[in-house]
Structures are given as C-alpha cells and as structure tokens.
Coordinates of C-alpha atoms and ligand atoms in Angstrom, one line a residue:
X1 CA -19.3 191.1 236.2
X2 CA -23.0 191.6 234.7
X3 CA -24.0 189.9 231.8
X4 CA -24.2 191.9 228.4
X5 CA -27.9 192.7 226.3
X6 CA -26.3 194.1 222.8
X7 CA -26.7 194.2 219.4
X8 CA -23.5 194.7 216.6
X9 CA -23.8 195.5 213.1
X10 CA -20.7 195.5 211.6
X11 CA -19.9 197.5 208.2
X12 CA -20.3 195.3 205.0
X13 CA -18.0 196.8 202.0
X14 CA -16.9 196.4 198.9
X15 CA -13.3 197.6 197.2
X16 CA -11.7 197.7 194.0
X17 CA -12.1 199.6 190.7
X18 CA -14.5 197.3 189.5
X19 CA -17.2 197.2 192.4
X20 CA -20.1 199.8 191.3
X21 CA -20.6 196.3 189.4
X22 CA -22.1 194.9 193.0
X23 CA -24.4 198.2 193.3
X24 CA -27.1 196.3 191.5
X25 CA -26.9 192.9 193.3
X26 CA -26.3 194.7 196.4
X27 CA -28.7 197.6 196.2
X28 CA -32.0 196.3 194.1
X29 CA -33.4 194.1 197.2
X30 CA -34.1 197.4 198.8
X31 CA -36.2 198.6 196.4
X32 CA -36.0 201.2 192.9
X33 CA -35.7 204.4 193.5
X34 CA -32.4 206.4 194.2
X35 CA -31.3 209.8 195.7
X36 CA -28.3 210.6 195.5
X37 CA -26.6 213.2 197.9
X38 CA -23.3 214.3 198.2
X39 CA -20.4 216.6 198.3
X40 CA -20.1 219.0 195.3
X41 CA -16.5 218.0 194.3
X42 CA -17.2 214.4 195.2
X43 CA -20.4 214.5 192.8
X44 CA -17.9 215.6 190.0
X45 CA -15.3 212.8 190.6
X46 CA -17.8 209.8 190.9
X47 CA -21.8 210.6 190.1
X48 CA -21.0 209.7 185.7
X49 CA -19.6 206.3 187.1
X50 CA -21.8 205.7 189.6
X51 CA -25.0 206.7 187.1
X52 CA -23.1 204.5 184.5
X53 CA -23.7 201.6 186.8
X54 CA -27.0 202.4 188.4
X55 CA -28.1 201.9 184.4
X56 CA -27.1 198.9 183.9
X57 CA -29.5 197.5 187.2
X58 CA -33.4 198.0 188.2
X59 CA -32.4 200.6 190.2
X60 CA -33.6 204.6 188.7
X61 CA -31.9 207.7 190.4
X62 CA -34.7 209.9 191.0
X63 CA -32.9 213.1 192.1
X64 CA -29.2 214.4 193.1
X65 CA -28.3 216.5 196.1
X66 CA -25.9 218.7 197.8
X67 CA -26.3 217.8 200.5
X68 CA -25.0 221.2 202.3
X69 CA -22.0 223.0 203.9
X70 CA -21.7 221.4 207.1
X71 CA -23.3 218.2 208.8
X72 CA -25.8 220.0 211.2
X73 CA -28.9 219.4 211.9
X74 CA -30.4 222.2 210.2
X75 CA -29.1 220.6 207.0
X76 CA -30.5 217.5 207.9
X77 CA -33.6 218.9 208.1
X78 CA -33.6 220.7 204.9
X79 CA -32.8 217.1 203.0
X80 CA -35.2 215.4 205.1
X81 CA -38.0 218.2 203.9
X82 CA -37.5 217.0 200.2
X83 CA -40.5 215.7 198.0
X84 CA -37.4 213.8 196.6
X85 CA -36.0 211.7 200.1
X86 CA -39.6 211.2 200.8
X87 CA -40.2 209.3 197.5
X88 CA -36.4 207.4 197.7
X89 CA -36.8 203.8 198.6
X90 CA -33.2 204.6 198.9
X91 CA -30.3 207.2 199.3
X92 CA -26.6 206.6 198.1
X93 CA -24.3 209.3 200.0
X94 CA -21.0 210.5 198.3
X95 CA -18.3 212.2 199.5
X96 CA -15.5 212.7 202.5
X97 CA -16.4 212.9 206.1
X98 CA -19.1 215.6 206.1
X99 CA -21.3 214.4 203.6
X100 CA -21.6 211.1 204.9
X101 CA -22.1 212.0 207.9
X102 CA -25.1 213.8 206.8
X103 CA -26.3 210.9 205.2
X104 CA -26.1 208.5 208.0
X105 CA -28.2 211.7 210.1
X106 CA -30.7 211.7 207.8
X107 CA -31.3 207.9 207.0
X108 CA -30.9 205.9 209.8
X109 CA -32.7 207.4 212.0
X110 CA -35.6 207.1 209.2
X111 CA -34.8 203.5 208.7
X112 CA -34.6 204.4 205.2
X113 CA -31.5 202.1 203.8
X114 CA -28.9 204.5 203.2
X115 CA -25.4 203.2 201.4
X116 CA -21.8 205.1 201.5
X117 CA -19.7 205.7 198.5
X118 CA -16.4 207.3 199.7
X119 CA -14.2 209.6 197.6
X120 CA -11.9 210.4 199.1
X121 CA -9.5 208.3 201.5
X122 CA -9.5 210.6 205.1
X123 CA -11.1 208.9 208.0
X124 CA -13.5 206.1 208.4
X125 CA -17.1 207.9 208.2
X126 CA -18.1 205.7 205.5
X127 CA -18.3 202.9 207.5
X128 CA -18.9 203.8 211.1
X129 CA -21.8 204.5 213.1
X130 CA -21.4 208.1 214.3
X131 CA -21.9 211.3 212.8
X132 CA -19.5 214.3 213.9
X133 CA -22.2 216.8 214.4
X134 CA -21.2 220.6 213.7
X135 CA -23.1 224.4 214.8
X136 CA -24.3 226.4 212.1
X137 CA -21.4 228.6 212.8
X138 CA -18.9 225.6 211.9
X139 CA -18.0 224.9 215.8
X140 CA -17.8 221.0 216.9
X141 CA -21.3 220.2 218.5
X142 CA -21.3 216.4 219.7
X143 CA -20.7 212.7 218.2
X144 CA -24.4 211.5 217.3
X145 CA -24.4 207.6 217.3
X146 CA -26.6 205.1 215.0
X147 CA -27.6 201.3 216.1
X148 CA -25.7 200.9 212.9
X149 CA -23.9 201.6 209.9
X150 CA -25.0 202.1 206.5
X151 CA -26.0 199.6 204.4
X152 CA -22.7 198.8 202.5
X153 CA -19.8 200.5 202.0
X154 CA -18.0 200.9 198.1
X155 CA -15.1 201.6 198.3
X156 CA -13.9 202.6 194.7
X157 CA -10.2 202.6 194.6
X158 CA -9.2 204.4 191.2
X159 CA -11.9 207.3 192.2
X160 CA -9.8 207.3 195.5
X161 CA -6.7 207.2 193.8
X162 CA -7.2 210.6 191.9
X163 CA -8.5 212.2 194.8
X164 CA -6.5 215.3 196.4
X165 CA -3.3 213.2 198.5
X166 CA -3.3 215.9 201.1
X167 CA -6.7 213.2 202.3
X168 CA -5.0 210.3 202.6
X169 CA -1.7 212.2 204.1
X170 CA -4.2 213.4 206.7
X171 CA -5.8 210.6 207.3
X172 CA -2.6 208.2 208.4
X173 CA -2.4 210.2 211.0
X174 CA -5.9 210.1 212.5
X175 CA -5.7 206.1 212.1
X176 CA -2.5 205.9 213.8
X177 CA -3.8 207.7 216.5
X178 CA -6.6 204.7 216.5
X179 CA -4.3 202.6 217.5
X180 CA -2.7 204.3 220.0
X181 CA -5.4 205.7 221.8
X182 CA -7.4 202.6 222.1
X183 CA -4.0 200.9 223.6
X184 CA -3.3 203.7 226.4
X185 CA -7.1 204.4 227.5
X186 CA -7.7 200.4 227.9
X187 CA -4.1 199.6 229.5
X188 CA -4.6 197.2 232.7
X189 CA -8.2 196.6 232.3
X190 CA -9.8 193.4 231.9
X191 CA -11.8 194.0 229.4
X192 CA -15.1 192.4 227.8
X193 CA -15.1 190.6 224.6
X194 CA -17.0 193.6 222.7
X195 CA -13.9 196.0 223.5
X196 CA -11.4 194.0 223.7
X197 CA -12.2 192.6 219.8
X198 CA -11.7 196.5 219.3
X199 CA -8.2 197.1 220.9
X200 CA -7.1 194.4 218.9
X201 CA -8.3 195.6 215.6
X202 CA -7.2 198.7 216.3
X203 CA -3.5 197.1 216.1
X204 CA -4.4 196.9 212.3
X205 CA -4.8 201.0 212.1
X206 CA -1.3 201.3 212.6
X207 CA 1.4 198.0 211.2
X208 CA 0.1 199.0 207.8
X209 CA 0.6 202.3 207.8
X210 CA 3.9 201.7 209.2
X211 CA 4.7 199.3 206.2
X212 CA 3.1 201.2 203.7
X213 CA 2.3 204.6 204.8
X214 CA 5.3 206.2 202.7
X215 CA 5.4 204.2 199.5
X216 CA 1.4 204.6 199.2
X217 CA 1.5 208.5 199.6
X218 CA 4.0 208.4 196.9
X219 CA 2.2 206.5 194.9
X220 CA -0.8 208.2 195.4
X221 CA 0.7 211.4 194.5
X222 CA 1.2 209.9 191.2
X223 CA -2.7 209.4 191.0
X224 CA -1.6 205.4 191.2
X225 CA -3.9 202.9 193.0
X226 CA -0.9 200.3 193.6
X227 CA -1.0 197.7 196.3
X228 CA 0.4 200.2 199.0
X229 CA -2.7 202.8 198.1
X230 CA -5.3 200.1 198.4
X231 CA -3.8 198.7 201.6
X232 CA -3.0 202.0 203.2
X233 CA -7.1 202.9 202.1
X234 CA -8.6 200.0 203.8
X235 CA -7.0 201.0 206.5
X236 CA -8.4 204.2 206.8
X237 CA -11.4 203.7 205.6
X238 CA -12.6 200.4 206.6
X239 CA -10.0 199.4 209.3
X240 CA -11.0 202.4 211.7
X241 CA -14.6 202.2 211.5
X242 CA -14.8 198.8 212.9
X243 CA -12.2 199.5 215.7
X244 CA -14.6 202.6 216.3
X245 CA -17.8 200.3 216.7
X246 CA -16.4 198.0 218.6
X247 CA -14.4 200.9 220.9
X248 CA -17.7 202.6 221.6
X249 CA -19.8 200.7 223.7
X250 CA -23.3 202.0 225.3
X251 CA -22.6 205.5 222.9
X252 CA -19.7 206.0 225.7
X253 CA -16.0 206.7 223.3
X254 CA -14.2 205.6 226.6
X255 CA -11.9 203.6 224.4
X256 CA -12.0 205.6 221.1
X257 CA -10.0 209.2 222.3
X258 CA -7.0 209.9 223.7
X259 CA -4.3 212.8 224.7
X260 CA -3.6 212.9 220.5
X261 CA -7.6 214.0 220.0
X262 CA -8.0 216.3 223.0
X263 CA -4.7 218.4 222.2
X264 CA -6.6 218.0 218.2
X265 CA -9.6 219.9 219.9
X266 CA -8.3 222.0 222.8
X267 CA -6.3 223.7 219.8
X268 CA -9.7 224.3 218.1
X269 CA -9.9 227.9 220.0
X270 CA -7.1 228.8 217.1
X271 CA -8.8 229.5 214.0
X272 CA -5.7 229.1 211.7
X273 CA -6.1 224.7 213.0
X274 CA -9.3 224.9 211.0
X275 CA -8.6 226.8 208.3
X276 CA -5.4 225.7 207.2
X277 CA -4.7 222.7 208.6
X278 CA -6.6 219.2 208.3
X279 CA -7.7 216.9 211.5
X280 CA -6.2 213.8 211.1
X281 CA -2.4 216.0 210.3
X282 CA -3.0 217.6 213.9
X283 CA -3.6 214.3 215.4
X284 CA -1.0 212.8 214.0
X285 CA 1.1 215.4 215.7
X286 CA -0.8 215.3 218.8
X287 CA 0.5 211.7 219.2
X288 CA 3.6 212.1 219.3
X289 CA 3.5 213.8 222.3
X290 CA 1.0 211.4 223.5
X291 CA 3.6 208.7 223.7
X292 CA 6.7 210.8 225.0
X293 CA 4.1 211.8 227.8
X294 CA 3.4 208.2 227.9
X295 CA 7.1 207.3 228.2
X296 CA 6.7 205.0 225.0
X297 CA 9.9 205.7 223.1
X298 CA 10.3 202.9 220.8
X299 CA 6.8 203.8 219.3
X300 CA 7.4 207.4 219.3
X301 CA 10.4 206.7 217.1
X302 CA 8.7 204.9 214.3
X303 CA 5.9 207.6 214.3
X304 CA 8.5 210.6 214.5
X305 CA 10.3 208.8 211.5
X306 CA 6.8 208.1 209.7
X307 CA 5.8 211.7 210.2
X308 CA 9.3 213.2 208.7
X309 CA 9.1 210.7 206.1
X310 CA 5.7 212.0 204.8
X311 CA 5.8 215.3 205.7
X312 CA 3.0 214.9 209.0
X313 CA 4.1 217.5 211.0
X314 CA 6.5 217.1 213.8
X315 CA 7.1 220.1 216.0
X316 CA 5.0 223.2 217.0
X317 CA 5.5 225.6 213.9
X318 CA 4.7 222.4 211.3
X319 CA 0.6 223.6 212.4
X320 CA 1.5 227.4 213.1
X321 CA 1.0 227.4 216.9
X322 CA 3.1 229.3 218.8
X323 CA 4.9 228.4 222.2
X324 CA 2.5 231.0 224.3
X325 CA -0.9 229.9 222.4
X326 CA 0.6 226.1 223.3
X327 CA 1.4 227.2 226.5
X328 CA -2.9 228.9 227.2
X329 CA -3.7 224.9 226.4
X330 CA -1.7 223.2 229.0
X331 CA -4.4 224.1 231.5
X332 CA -7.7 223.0 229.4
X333 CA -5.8 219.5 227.8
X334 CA -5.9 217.4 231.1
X335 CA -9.8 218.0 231.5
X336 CA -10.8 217.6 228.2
X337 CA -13.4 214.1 227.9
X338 CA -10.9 212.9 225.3
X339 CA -9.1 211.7 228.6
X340 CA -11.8 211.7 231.0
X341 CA -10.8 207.7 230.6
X342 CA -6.8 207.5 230.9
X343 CA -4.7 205.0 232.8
X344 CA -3.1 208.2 234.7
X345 CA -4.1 212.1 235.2
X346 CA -2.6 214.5 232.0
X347 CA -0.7 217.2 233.5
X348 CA 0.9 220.5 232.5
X349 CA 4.8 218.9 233.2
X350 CA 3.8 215.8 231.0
X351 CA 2.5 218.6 227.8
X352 CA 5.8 220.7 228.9
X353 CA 8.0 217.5 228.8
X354 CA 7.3 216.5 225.2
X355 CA 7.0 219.6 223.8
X356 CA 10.2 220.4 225.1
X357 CA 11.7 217.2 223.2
X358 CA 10.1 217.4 219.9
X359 CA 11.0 221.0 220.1
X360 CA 15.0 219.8 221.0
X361 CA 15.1 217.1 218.1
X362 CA 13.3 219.9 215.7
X363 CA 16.7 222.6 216.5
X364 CA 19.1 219.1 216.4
X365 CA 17.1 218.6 212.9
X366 CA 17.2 214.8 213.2
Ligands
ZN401 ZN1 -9.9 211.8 214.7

C-alpha cells in the first residue's frame, strides 16, 4: 500500500429561503467588487434578489453577464477577455449545470474566488469540482477538474422551488445513478479512506430519493418548497458533489461512472437524446438495466417503481430509441471508459438480457 500526498476541499453551502442574508458575511472578506455571470433565464428568476441582498452589504456588482451558449473554452475565453472580470475581486455564477460550469472554468483556474448560486435543482455542478466541457458544435469534449470547489454554495430553496420541475425530475435520476455506480465499480475492493468516505456518501444520493423522490416532485409541481423539495434538493445538489470529490481521486472518475452513464453517452450518436430528452432522465433509465445486468433485483424493483411513479422513463420508447438504433450500441457500450473500471466485462447478452425484461414488464404493463 503507498502512503497518500493529498489535499480535499470540500463544498461549503448554505440553504433555505433566507440565505442571500449570509452573501455579505460570507462574501465581503474577499473583497468589493462583484460580476455576476449567469444563465439568461436563471438571471431573470434570481439576479432582483440576489442585487436586493448584495445592497444591503459592502459588496458593489460592477457588471452582469451571460455568460454564453455552452461551457467551452472559447466562452471561457471570451469572459475571461472582459475589462469587467479583470476588475472583479469577485464573480457570483448563476444558473443550472452550464453556467456554472463556466464559472468554475473561468475562476479557479485564475484563483479569483468564484461563488455558485443554483437555480435550478438538476445535478450537483454547484458544488463539485469538475466542469463538463462541450465543442463549439455542442458535442461532449472532456470532464476538466479544479483542486477545488467554489467558494460557497447558496442554495436558495423558494428560487428552486419555482423553477421548471422537469429539473428536479431529471435530476433524481442522475443522483440515483450516484449511488449505484459508485457501489458496482468499487465492489470487492479494499479501498482507501478518500474513496471509501465517497461510496458511503454516495448511499445518501439514493434513500432520500427513495423516501421522498415522489411526494417532492409533486410538491414541486405545485411551485411548493415543503420538507420533501428541500430534502430531495440537497440531495441533488449538495449530496452528489461531495460523493463526486471524494469518488474522483488523482482526476481519475474510476469510482464516479458506471453502465447507467456509458449507455447515457453511447446513445449520444442519436440526436433526438439531446434534443428532447434531459441527462439525468436517460440515466435514470440506463440504470435500470445496469442492475438487471448486474443481477440486483431487489434494487431494480424500487427504482422501476420510483421511475413509474414519477414518470422517469422505463422502457426503450419512454426516450424514442428504437430496438435497431439500441441494438448499433450493444457493440460500443462495453468499451466505453464509463466501465473501463467494472467488477466484470459489459457484454452484448448482458444489454440484450435487460432490455429484453424491461421490454417484457413494459407489454405486461406492470
Ligand atoms: Zn450524470
């Protein structure tokens, strides 16, 4: 066994509707001036009560971006060019996965503090320490990892709450999948405290979701924030980004795929996933043929019963992919890096064999 050289930062957050109250006690030690970047829709939902806060400290926004299309590096450039981020002691990034992402791009790498405001409930870029990378031409490019998170994390749970549901739908299923994929790629290895503090987190991405998934969807179709929505939120948002830190060790996300994400990205090819259908809903599909391949049918149970509940999807047609464009996967699946690190080999019989269930219970309509 060699001994470990590491350093963790963990994400440091705040939730509830009250806590743009903290942005001045948390922000103002980093010095006065503020850009704000974000996404266009998430600007409208939260920049009047974010600017309503930022009033009432030291702080002075300076200057309010969008910060693009797409997190490339091209658009990371383009921010990084402005008079304005040159003259920030500080940037506050708002918005879903793609904005933030852009942020964290930009500002760590600068060592210019940087601190996440999330508006919607998806996935867990808010407080991780990766940005999804994208081409120009909106293609996947590569995961681009940080030494650390942003600053803090706030986590504003009415602003959430009236955010489209079809986010937070989505995004039960990619923290599921958290779970999941951390407990099959580690299985019979002894592993180091670092990742072994993130398989167990990760046992937190699922039991609340399984508790609460259904009653905080409802709700938050409602534009509630109830108990359920906040639980179901940290989840998402806060629970997966520290399983994802502590799952990625040495930039390597041996521990932090699985069979759910590589069927997620072999399907890619089709442009109808992209267009119509949201990453964490395909994942969420994607493991439930990870566990009937995996022979785990108690768990597959309470995910098949979570996913009919809520309307995930459950068999082939739910995401509009035919048997024959399923079928010119099988090949690519087993080689994908998603499960370069899998207790066993994927192969084609494993894809056919759950298919061929899920497809069976679809017809029996149970
Ligand atoms: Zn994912």
């Amino acid at each position: 066994m060699k001994l470990e050289n590491y350093e963790v930062h963990l994400p440091s957050y705040s939730i509830g509707d009250k806590i743009y109250d903290k942005i001045g006690p948390v922000c103002e030690s980093y010095g006065k001036t503020v850009l704000v970047i974000g996404g266009r829709k998430a600007l409208t939902a939260a920049y009047d009560k974010i600017a309503a806060h930022v009033a009432k400290t030291n702080l002075e926004i300076i200057g309010t971006e969008i910060y693009g299309e797409n997190c490339t590096y091209q658009t990371v450039e383009r921010l990084r060019a402005l008079l304005l981020y040159q003259q920030a002691d500080m940037v506050f990034g708002v918005g879903g996965g793609k904005a933030l992402d852009t942020v964290k791009c930009l500002c760590i790498p600068d060592d210019k503090p940087v601190f996440s405001f999330p508006t919607i409930a998806s996935n867990c870029a808010a407080t991780t320490s990766v940005s999804i990378m994208y081409n120009e031409d909106g293609t996947f490019l590569r995961p681009h990892f940080f030494v650390r998170p942003v600053m803090h994390t706030f986590i504003d749970t009415e602003i959430l709450a009236k955010a489209p549901s079809q986010y937070m739908w989505a995004g039960i299923g990619d923290t599921y999948a958290k779970y999941y994929e951390a407990m099959i790629s580690s299985r019979g290895e002894r592993l180091e405290h670092f990742t072994a503090l993130g398989v167990e987190v990760s046992r937190m991405c699922r039991d609340p979701l399984l508790i609460y998934g259904a009653r905080a969807l409802a709700d938050h179709r409602q534009g509630l924030c109830t108990y359920e929505v906040e639980q179901v939120a940290l989840a998402i948002v806060v629970t997966t980004g520290i399983a994802s830190i502590f799952l990625t060790k040495d930039f390597t996300p041996d521990y932090n795929s699985g069979l759910a994400h590589a069927i997620f990205y072999a399907l890619t090819r089709y442009p109808i996933l992209e267009e119509r259908h949201l990453h964490g809903e395909v994942v969420g599909f994607g493991i439930l043929i990870a566990l009937l391949a995996d022979g785990q049918e108690a768990e597959f149970e309470k995910i098949y019963q979570l996913n009919r509940s809520i309307g995930l999807p459950t068999r082939l047609a739910d995401i509009e992919i035919t048997p024959e464009q399923w079928d010119a996967c099988l090949d690519v699946i087993p080689s994908m890096s998603d499960v370069s690190h899998y207790p066993y080999p994927v192969t084609r019989q494993m894809l056919e064999g759950a298919m061929a269930v899920l497809e069976e219970r679809a017809v029996g309509g149970q």
